[in-house]
Amino acid sequence: GAGVSQSPSNKVTEKGKDVELRCDPISGHTALYWYRQSLGQGLEFLIYFQGNSAPDKSGLPSDRFSAERTGGSVSTLTIQRTQQEDSAVYLCASSLTGLGDTQYFGPGTRLTVL
Amino acid sequence: DQQVKQNSPSLSVQEGRISILNCDYTNSMFDYFLWYKKYPAEGPTFLISISSIKDKNEDGRFTVFLNKSAKHLSLHIVPSQPGDSAVYFCAASENTGKLIFGQGTTLQVKP
């Protein structure tokens, strides 16, 4: 079956613009995660959706970042008023049930803020 | 505050020899540890994991060792192959969904 897909694969934007990044998880996976990897850094947790529970937003770096997951499937990460420090690879992952499950990652969206 | 640390940014080994990648953590509440492998322009792929109730888990050429008293885990690859060349990330979880990742170690296996 298909893996996790993300779009776009690359996004270049100007400082101050809003961007939306999309994630399609593996069909049937109830848990969905967003991470980002800045240059030379490890992956940084952003937000976690588990079924119908309230998402764990503890990793979002500022209120310019938000995410939603519609119908328990597709997720959109929105960054408002982008800053240069937002430049990173944004990675989405999904897992079957959440706790203790293997997370399967998408290829990521490379965001460049000029 | 880096809860998961991979202090070696890079490692180079000869094909056929053992590769040992190390990871240290500070949070004693972590109960699940994983290793992911990442090639350029791809997302990380799961390699092997270990629960905190174990001290060793083996899968083919890959073995993960956990030393809870030292808050240290390591990944052994034997024998190393050129296709193993990638960035390896150590990750830990505190019985929640989110993973805390180390900075990664770039492994180069020379033919």
mmCIF file of C-alpha atoms in Angstrom:
data_model
loop_
_atom_site.group_PDB
_atom_site.id
_atom_site.type_symbol
_atom_site.label_atom_id
_atom_site.label_comp_id
_atom_site.label_asym_id
_atom_site.label_seq_id
_atom_site.Cartn_x
_atom_site.Cartn_y
_atom_site.Cartn_z
ATOM 1 C CA GLY A 1 0.000 0.000 0.000
ATOM 2 C CA ALA A 2 0.931 3.642 -0.289
ATOM 3 C CA GLY A 3 3.116 5.214 2.345
ATOM 4 C CA VAL A 4 2.834 8.637 3.919
ATOM 5 C CA SER A 5 2.770 11.361 1.288
ATOM 6 C CA GLN A 6 3.452 15.048 1.693
ATOM 7 C CA SER A 7 2.949 18.033 -0.567
ATOM 8 C CA PRO A 8 4.510 20.137 -1.805
ATOM 9 C CA SER A 9 7.954 18.553 -1.769
ATOM 10 C CA ASN A 10 9.553 22.009 -1.899
ATOM 11 C CA LYS A 11 8.176 25.415 -0.991
ATOM 12 C CA VAL A 12 9.921 28.741 -1.328
ATOM 13 C CA THR A 13 8.149 31.713 0.170
ATOM 14 C CA GLU A 14 8.822 35.280 1.183
ATOM 15 C CA LYS A 15 9.080 36.380 4.762
ATOM 16 C CA GLY A 16 5.682 37.343 6.122
ATOM 17 C CA LYS A 17 3.647 35.082 3.849
ATOM 18 C CA ASP A 18 1.476 32.210 5.091
ATOM 19 C CA VAL A 19 2.134 28.626 3.975
ATOM 20 C CA GLU A 20 0.186 25.391 4.169
ATOM 21 C CA LEU A 21 1.824 21.987 4.164
ATOM 22 C CA ARG A 22 -0.191 18.848 3.562
ATOM 23 C CA CYS A 23 0.181 15.299 4.857
ATOM 24 C CA ASP A 24 -1.685 12.178 3.721
ATOM 25 C CA PRO A 25 -1.107 9.415 6.276
ATOM 26 C CA ILE A 26 -1.187 5.709 5.635
ATOM 27 C CA SER A 27 -4.784 4.564 5.283
ATOM 28 C CA GLY A 28 -6.143 3.247 8.572
ATOM 29 C CA HIS A 29 -3.515 4.897 10.747
ATOM 30 C CA THR A 30 -5.170 6.754 13.598
ATOM 31 C CA ALA A 31 -2.120 8.645 14.851
ATOM 32 C CA LEU A 32 -0.425 11.456 12.922
ATOM 33 C CA TYR A 33 2.654 13.475 13.867
ATOM 34 C CA TRP A 34 4.452 16.541 12.569
ATOM 35 C CA TYR A 35 8.177 17.089 13.094
ATOM 36 C CA ARG A 36 10.676 19.474 11.582
ATOM 37 C CA GLN A 37 14.379 19.200 10.920
ATOM 38 C CA SER A 38 16.374 22.382 10.749
ATOM 39 C CA LEU A 39 19.774 22.384 9.070
ATOM 40 C CA GLY A 40 22.241 20.249 11.011
ATOM 41 C CA GLN A 41 19.703 19.426 13.704
ATOM 42 C CA GLY A 42 17.734 16.395 14.735
ATOM 43 C CA LEU A 43 14.007 16.050 14.295
ATOM 44 C CA GLU A 44 11.960 18.340 16.520
ATOM 45 C CA PHE A 45 8.460 17.267 17.567
ATOM 46 C CA LEU A 46 5.706 19.756 16.691
ATOM 47 C CA ILE A 47 2.239 18.233 17.152
ATOM 48 C CA TYR A 48 0.536 14.841 17.528
ATOM 49 C CA PHE A 49 -3.029 13.794 16.643
ATOM 50 C CA GLN A 50 -4.476 10.600 18.086
ATOM 51 C CA GLY A 51 -7.926 9.578 16.914
ATOM 52 C CA ASN A 52 -10.576 11.980 18.177
ATOM 53 C CA SER A 53 -8.549 13.140 21.178
ATOM 54 C CA ALA A 54 -7.379 16.707 21.560
ATOM 55 C CA PRO A 55 -4.003 17.044 19.806
ATOM 56 C CA ASP A 56 -0.749 17.335 21.736
ATOM 57 C CA LYS A 57 0.469 20.767 20.617
ATOM 58 C CA SER A 58 3.314 20.987 23.086
ATOM 59 C CA GLY A 59 5.993 21.181 20.392
ATOM 60 C CA LEU A 60 4.615 24.067 18.357
ATOM 61 C CA PRO A 61 7.265 26.829 18.570
ATOM 62 C CA SER A 62 4.881 29.794 18.428
ATOM 63 C CA ASP A 63 1.254 30.724 17.876
ATOM 64 C CA ARG A 64 2.068 31.311 14.212
ATOM 65 C CA PHE A 65 2.009 27.520 13.851
ATOM 66 C CA SER A 66 -1.224 25.544 13.752
ATOM 67 C CA ALA A 67 -2.369 22.209 12.415
ATOM 68 C CA GLU A 68 -5.609 20.451 11.809
ATOM 69 C CA ARG A 69 -6.616 16.977 10.850
ATOM 70 C CA THR A 70 -9.851 16.626 8.933
ATOM 71 C CA GLY A 71 -11.925 13.473 9.131
ATOM 72 C CA GLY A 72 -9.206 11.631 10.973
ATOM 73 C CA SER A 73 -7.100 11.463 7.840
ATOM 74 C CA VAL A 74 -5.404 14.312 5.963
ATOM 75 C CA SER A 75 -3.568 16.924 8.009
ATOM 76 C CA THR A 76 -2.529 20.476 7.170
ATOM 77 C CA LEU A 77 0.226 22.363 8.978
ATOM 78 C CA THR A 78 -0.143 26.130 8.611
ATOM 79 C CA ILE A 79 2.582 28.649 9.328
ATOM 80 C CA GLN A 80 1.433 32.248 9.391
ATOM 81 C CA ARG A 81 3.675 35.246 8.784
ATOM 82 C CA THR A 82 6.667 33.041 8.023
ATOM 83 C CA GLN A 83 10.100 33.981 9.341
ATOM 84 C CA GLN A 84 13.521 32.946 8.043
ATOM 85 C CA GLU A 85 14.039 30.725 11.093
ATOM 86 C CA ASP A 86 11.028 28.667 9.948
ATOM 87 C CA SER A 87 13.150 27.325 7.077
ATOM 88 C CA ALA A 88 13.435 23.572 7.618
ATOM 89 C CA VAL A 89 12.269 20.215 6.352
ATOM 90 C CA TYR A 90 8.815 19.504 7.748
ATOM 91 C CA LEU A 91 8.172 15.802 8.207
ATOM 92 C CA CYS A 92 4.886 14.038 8.782
ATOM 93 C CA ALA A 93 4.550 10.535 10.226
ATOM 94 C CA SER A 94 1.669 8.216 10.976
ATOM 95 C CA SER A 95 1.261 5.106 13.083
ATOM 96 C CA LEU A 96 -1.459 2.521 13.453
ATOM 97 C CA THR A 97 -2.722 3.291 16.943
ATOM 98 C CA GLY A 98 -0.275 5.696 18.591
ATOM 99 C CA LEU A 99 1.502 4.603 21.748
ATOM 100 C CA GLY A 100 4.437 2.323 21.124
ATOM 101 C CA ASP A 101 3.704 1.922 17.434
ATOM 102 C CA THR A 102 6.285 2.360 14.732
ATOM 103 C CA GLN A 103 5.986 5.762 13.099
ATOM 104 C CA TYR A 104 6.222 5.793 9.313
ATOM 105 C CA PHE A 105 7.548 9.015 7.846
ATOM 106 C CA GLY A 106 6.787 10.820 4.641
ATOM 107 C CA PRO A 107 9.520 12.329 2.452
ATOM 108 C CA GLY A 108 9.070 15.780 3.942
ATOM 109 C CA THR A 109 8.455 19.292 2.641
ATOM 110 C CA ARG A 110 11.512 21.512 2.359
ATOM 111 C CA LEU A 111 10.441 25.041 3.289
ATOM 112 C CA THR A 112 12.677 27.967 2.435
ATOM 113 C CA VAL A 113 11.726 31.409 3.695
ATOM 114 C CA LEU A 114 13.571 34.201 1.884
ATOM 115 C CA ASP B 1 17.834 21.215 26.863
ATOM 116 C CA GLN B 2 18.812 18.241 24.708
ATOM 117 C CA GLN B 3 17.200 15.156 26.247
ATOM 118 C CA VAL B 4 18.638 12.795 23.617
ATOM 119 C CA LYS B 5 22.210 13.295 22.472
ATOM 120 C CA GLN B 6 24.302 11.734 19.763
ATOM 121 C CA ASN B 7 27.736 13.127 20.422
ATOM 122 C CA SER B 8 29.421 11.788 17.296
ATOM 123 C CA PRO B 9 28.270 13.675 14.203
ATOM 124 C CA SER B 10 29.987 11.204 11.901
ATOM 125 C CA LEU B 11 31.508 7.735 11.771
ATOM 126 C CA SER B 12 33.496 6.003 9.043
ATOM 127 C CA VAL B 13 34.054 2.240 8.955
ATOM 128 C CA GLN B 14 35.343 -0.307 6.484
ATOM 129 C CA GLU B 15 32.929 -2.682 4.791
ATOM 130 C CA GLY B 16 32.584 -5.919 6.736
ATOM 131 C CA ARG B 17 33.593 -4.377 10.055
ATOM 132 C CA ILE B 18 31.349 -3.433 12.966
ATOM 133 C CA SER B 19 29.673 -0.027 13.167
ATOM 134 C CA ILE B 20 28.799 1.207 16.662
ATOM 135 C CA LEU B 21 26.564 4.244 16.991
ATOM 136 C CA ASN B 22 26.020 5.734 20.415
ATOM 137 C CA CYS B 23 23.240 7.683 22.057
ATOM 138 C CA ASP B 24 22.830 9.184 25.542
ATOM 139 C CA TYR B 25 19.669 10.420 27.207
ATOM 140 C CA THR B 26 18.865 12.382 30.335
ATOM 141 C CA ASN B 27 15.175 11.669 30.983
ATOM 142 C CA SER B 28 14.764 8.590 33.199
ATOM 143 C CA MET B 29 11.062 8.481 32.286
ATOM 144 C CA PHE B 30 11.825 7.367 28.741
ATOM 145 C CA ASP B 31 10.572 3.809 28.332
ATOM 146 C CA TYR B 32 10.934 3.118 24.636
ATOM 147 C CA PHE B 33 13.901 3.724 22.369
ATOM 148 C CA LEU B 34 14.219 3.537 18.618
ATOM 149 C CA TRP B 35 16.751 3.907 15.846
ATOM 150 C CA TYR B 36 15.818 5.432 12.507
ATOM 151 C CA LYS B 37 17.879 5.573 9.335
ATOM 152 C CA LYS B 38 17.647 8.438 6.881
ATOM 153 C CA TYR B 39 18.857 8.792 3.307
ATOM 154 C CA PRO B 40 19.076 12.235 1.660
ATOM 155 C CA ALA B 41 15.755 13.641 0.431
ATOM 156 C CA GLU B 42 13.809 10.827 2.101
ATOM 157 C CA GLY B 43 11.959 10.570 5.384
ATOM 158 C CA PRO B 44 13.466 8.526 8.222
ATOM 159 C CA THR B 45 12.761 4.788 8.149
ATOM 160 C CA PHE B 46 12.384 2.687 11.278
ATOM 161 C CA LEU B 47 15.253 0.334 11.958
ATOM 162 C CA ILE B 48 14.960 -1.264 15.387
ATOM 163 C CA SER B 49 13.542 -0.513 18.825
ATOM 164 C CA ILE B 50 13.920 -1.582 22.433
ATOM 165 C CA SER B 51 11.699 -1.342 25.471
ATOM 166 C CA SER B 52 13.173 -0.156 28.764
ATOM 167 C CA ILE B 53 12.466 -3.561 30.307
ATOM 168 C CA LYS B 54 15.055 -5.144 28.011
ATOM 169 C CA ASP B 55 18.769 -4.605 27.593
ATOM 170 C CA LYS B 56 19.222 -6.054 24.125
ATOM 171 C CA ASN B 57 17.239 -6.498 20.949
ATOM 172 C CA GLU B 58 18.564 -8.093 17.793
ATOM 173 C CA ASP B 59 17.267 -8.073 14.233
ATOM 174 C CA GLY B 60 19.559 -9.563 11.637
ATOM 175 C CA ARG B 61 22.710 -7.474 11.339
ATOM 176 C CA PHE B 62 21.334 -4.855 13.746
ATOM 177 C CA THR B 63 21.499 -5.050 17.537
ATOM 178 C CA VAL B 64 20.478 -2.362 20.004
ATOM 179 C CA PHE B 65 21.856 -2.372 23.542
ATOM 180 C CA LEU B 66 20.325 -0.409 26.405
ATOM 181 C CA ASN B 67 22.172 0.464 29.607
ATOM 182 C CA LYS B 68 19.580 2.133 31.824
ATOM 183 C CA SER B 69 21.934 2.886 34.692
ATOM 184 C CA ALA B 70 24.205 4.800 32.323
ATOM 185 C CA LYS B 71 21.264 6.200 30.309
ATOM 186 C CA HIS B 72 23.023 5.003 27.206
ATOM 187 C CA LEU B 73 22.062 3.009 24.164
ATOM 188 C CA SER B 74 24.014 1.856 21.183
ATOM 189 C CA LEU B 75 23.332 0.393 17.764
ATOM 190 C CA HIS B 76 25.669 -2.258 16.401
ATOM 191 C CA ILE B 77 25.726 -3.119 12.716
ATOM 192 C CA VAL B 78 27.626 -6.283 11.853
ATOM 193 C CA PRO B 79 28.865 -6.697 9.195
ATOM 194 C CA SER B 80 28.625 -3.164 7.843
ATOM 195 C CA GLN B 81 27.730 -2.768 4.170
ATOM 196 C CA PRO B 82 28.108 0.244 1.852
ATOM 197 C CA GLY B 83 24.293 0.459 1.625
ATOM 198 C CA ASP B 84 24.237 1.174 5.357
ATOM 199 C CA SER B 85 25.734 4.597 4.664
ATOM 200 C CA ALA B 86 23.105 7.059 5.902
ATOM 201 C CA VAL B 87 22.247 9.323 8.834
ATOM 202 C CA TYR B 88 21.174 7.381 11.923
ATOM 203 C CA PHE B 89 18.863 8.972 14.483
ATOM 204 C CA CYS B 90 18.301 7.750 17.983
ATOM 205 C CA ALA B 91 14.846 8.523 19.432
ATOM 206 C CA ALA B 92 13.095 8.055 22.766
ATOM 207 C CA SER B 93 9.533 8.104 23.993
ATOM 208 C CA GLU B 94 7.975 8.640 27.419
ATOM 209 C CA ASN B 95 4.915 6.444 26.821
ATOM 210 C CA THR B 96 3.392 9.204 24.763
ATOM 211 C CA GLY B 97 3.102 9.411 21.027
ATOM 212 C CA LYS B 98 5.843 11.912 20.457
ATOM 213 C CA LEU B 99 9.436 10.956 19.856
ATOM 214 C CA ILE B 100 12.422 12.959 21.051
ATOM 215 C CA PHE B 101 15.252 12.650 18.541
ATOM 216 C CA GLY B 102 19.006 13.039 18.776
ATOM 217 C CA GLN B 103 20.940 15.159 16.306
ATOM 218 C CA GLY B 104 21.935 12.195 14.143
ATOM 219 C CA THR B 105 25.193 10.451 13.229
ATOM 220 C CA THR B 106 26.289 10.191 9.619
ATOM 221 C CA LEU B 107 27.685 6.716 8.942
ATOM 222 C CA GLN B 108 29.927 6.114 5.961
ATOM 223 C CA VAL B 109 30.802 2.532 5.108
ATOM 224 C CA LYS B 110 33.757 2.356 2.739
ATOM 225 C CA PRO B 111 34.032 -0.511 0.228
#
